[in-house]
C-alpha positions as a printed Julia matrix, in Angstrom:
194×3 Matrix{Float64}:
 119.51  20.9    -3.75
 117.06  19.78   -6.05
 115.84  22.04   -7.88
 112.57  20.37   -8.57
 109.41  22.42   -8.4
 106.71  21.76   -6.15
 103.46  22.6    -7.32
 100.59  22.87   -5.23
  97.57  20.73   -6.44
  95.42  20.67   -3.07
  93.9   24.11   -3.69
  92.91  23.04   -7.13
  91.35  19.82   -6.18
  89.73  21.82   -3.27
  88.39  24.26   -5.41
  87.09  21.16   -8.29
  85.65  19.37   -4.94
  83.56  22.18   -3.65
  82.3   22.92   -7.16
  81.5   19.39   -7.35
  79.89  19.68   -4.24
  77.78  23.31   -5.17
  76.78  21.21   -8.35
  75.62  18.21   -5.98
  73.87  20.75   -3.36
  71.88  22.98   -6.47
  71.0   19.57   -7.97
  69.92  17.66   -4.9
  67.64  21.44   -4.33
  66.7   20.9    -7.97
  65.55  17.84   -7.31
  63.92  18.24   -3.67
  61.73  21.28   -5.4
  60.53  18.67   -8.17
  59.88  15.86   -5.27
  57.45  19.01   -3.88
  56.05  19.76   -7.18
  55.45  16.12   -7.85
  53.9   14.74   -4.21
  52.56  18.18   -3.38
  51.03  19.86   -6.12
  50.66  17.6    -8.72
  48.31  15.56   -6.58
  46.46  18.77   -5.54
  45.82  19.66   -9.1
  44.7   16.13  -10.02
  42.15  16.15   -7.04
  40.93  19.56   -8.35
  40.37  18.54  -11.45
  38.8   15.76  -10.11
  36.58  17.78   -7.86
  35.77  20.24  -11.09
  34.79  17.18  -12.86
  32.2   15.87  -10.43
  30.97  19.35   -9.93
  30.15  19.12  -12.87
  28.53  15.67  -12.96
  26.49  17.12  -10.43
  25.77  19.97  -11.77
  24.27  17.63  -15.34
  22.1   15.61  -12.28
  20.77  18.36  -10.76
  19.53  20.26  -14.28
  18.16  16.35  -15.3
  16.34  15.54  -11.69
  14.72  19.78  -11.88
  13.71  18.32  -15.17
  12.48  15.17  -14.22
  10.49  16.97  -11.68
   8.67  19.21  -13.7
   7.52  16.71  -15.34
   6.3   14.54  -12.53
   4.93  17.53  -11.3
   3.02  17.95  -14.83
   2.3   14.03  -15.06
   0.38  15.08  -11.25
  -1.51  17.88  -12.73
  -2.74  15.7   -15.92
  -3.66  12.71  -14.03
  -5.67  15.29  -11.51
  -7.29  16.77  -14.33
  -8.16  13.22  -15.41
  -9.59  12.09  -12.94
 -11.55  14.98  -12.69
 -12.68  14.48  -16.08
 -13.58  11.32  -15.67
 -15.4   12.15  -12.28
 -17.53  14.34  -15.04
 -17.5   11.65  -17.43
 -19.41   9.16  -14.89
 -21.88  11.81  -13.36
 -23.14  12.65  -16.95
 -23.35   9.13  -17.46
 -25.3    8.4   -14.54
 -27.13  11.15  -15.3
 -27.84  10.25  -18.66
 -28.77   6.51  -17.57
 -31.45   8.0   -14.49
 -32.87  10.92  -16.21
 -36.09   9.61  -16.93
 -36.13   7.3   -14.15
 -38.29  10.02  -12.41
 -41.13   9.18  -14.89
 -40.66   5.52  -14.8
 -40.94   5.55  -10.96
 -44.31   7.67  -11.13
 -45.72   5.94  -13.97
 -45.01   2.57  -11.47
 -46.64   4.52   -8.59
 -49.48   5.0   -10.57
 -49.55   1.63  -12.94
 -49.49  -0.95   -9.82
 -52.18   1.5    -7.75
 -55.05  -0.87   -6.81
 -58.6    0.17   -6.99
 -59.56   1.76   -3.68
 -55.85   3.0    -2.9
 -54.79   6.21   -3.16
 -51.88   8.21   -2.48
 -51.29  11.64   -0.54
 -47.48  11.68   -0.21
 -44.5   10.79   -1.44
 -41.17  11.31    0.27
 -37.82  10.54   -1.74
 -34.24  10.07   -0.11
 -31.49   8.88   -1.81
 -32.66   4.9    -2.55
 -35.34   5.0    -0.4
 -39.56   6.07   -1.02
 -41.58   6.63    1.52
 -45.0    6.22    0.97
 -48.17   8.01    2.02
 -51.85   7.29    1.47
 -55.57   6.05    2.08
 -56.49   2.69    1.0
 -60.65   1.56    1.69
 -59.02  -1.68    3.09
 -56.09  -3.42    4.28
 -55.86  -6.15    1.33
 -55.57  -3.07   -1.28
 -52.7   -1.88    0.79
 -51.68  -5.94    0.53
 -51.96  -6.01   -2.7
 -50.07  -2.76   -3.77
 -46.93  -3.45   -1.81
 -47.13  -7.21   -4.12
 -47.75  -5.02   -7.14
 -44.45  -2.49   -5.69
 -42.53  -5.96   -5.23
 -42.91  -7.42   -8.7
 -42.14  -4.23  -10.36
 -38.52  -3.92  -12.07
 -38.55   0.18  -10.16
 -39.39  -0.73   -6.96
 -37.31  -3.5    -4.14
 -38.49  -4.61   -0.57
 -41.66  -2.93   -0.12
 -41.83  -2.36    3.91
 -45.17  -1.72    5.88
 -44.17   0.98    8.59
 -47.8    1.75    9.89
 -51.25   1.64    8.97
 -54.34   2.93   11.02
 -58.09   3.36   10.83
 -59.08   6.78   10.63
 -62.67   6.1    12.52
 -64.27   3.06   13.49
 -67.08   3.81   10.77
 -68.65   0.78    8.7
 -66.83   2.69    5.96
 -63.55   4.62    7.32
 -60.51   4.22    5.19
 -57.15   3.4     6.55
 -53.95   5.65    6.68
 -51.2    4.03    6.08
 -47.0    4.16    5.38
 -44.98   2.29    3.48
 -41.3    2.17    2.64
 -39.91   1.19   -0.69
 -36.54   0.55   -1.8
 -35.78   2.97   -5.45
 -32.38   1.12   -7.34
 -30.95   3.21   -9.8
 -31.35   1.61  -13.14
 -28.57  -0.9   -14.14
 -27.02  -1.9   -17.49
 -30.13  -4.66  -17.97
 -32.61  -2.18  -17.34
 -31.81   0.88  -19.35
 -33.14   4.4   -19.2
 -36.81   4.28  -21.06
 -36.95   0.53  -20.22
 -40.77  -0.47  -19.18
 -41.77  -3.13  -16.55
């Protein structure tokens, strides 16, 4: 008989192996949790940060766009005001340029009137003047039309009608004629004579 002592090392090895497996399982669980965090949470955090950053940029752009829109509205208002002022200035300039025109028109109507012709009515519409009158002879009407045509204040005289009032020797003729009355030009300033 041998008196050798038998030691069973199997239990110790098994326990060491189980401890090693537990450490491996814990390490594996830690790696899995860390992988889930790295794969799942970090991209979410990154995308959330990117989304927040883009929202800040959008808010910045919207603020500046609103400021630009306000400036554009102000510019439109200023352009409308400018156009209204230019229109007023043009009206005033036209009035200033033509304020003496009526005096010259009547002066020219009288200055071009030949002997034997009398005016009875004058009607003006925009750029046309209609003249009614009496003439001792048709030649007086013709002479008056020629004088009006030579005047700087009248253009294109046209005879509308001429008729005798009666058939006696001293009868006068009623006439109606039209002339164009163009506005004064830069070469013909207000106050300028023919």
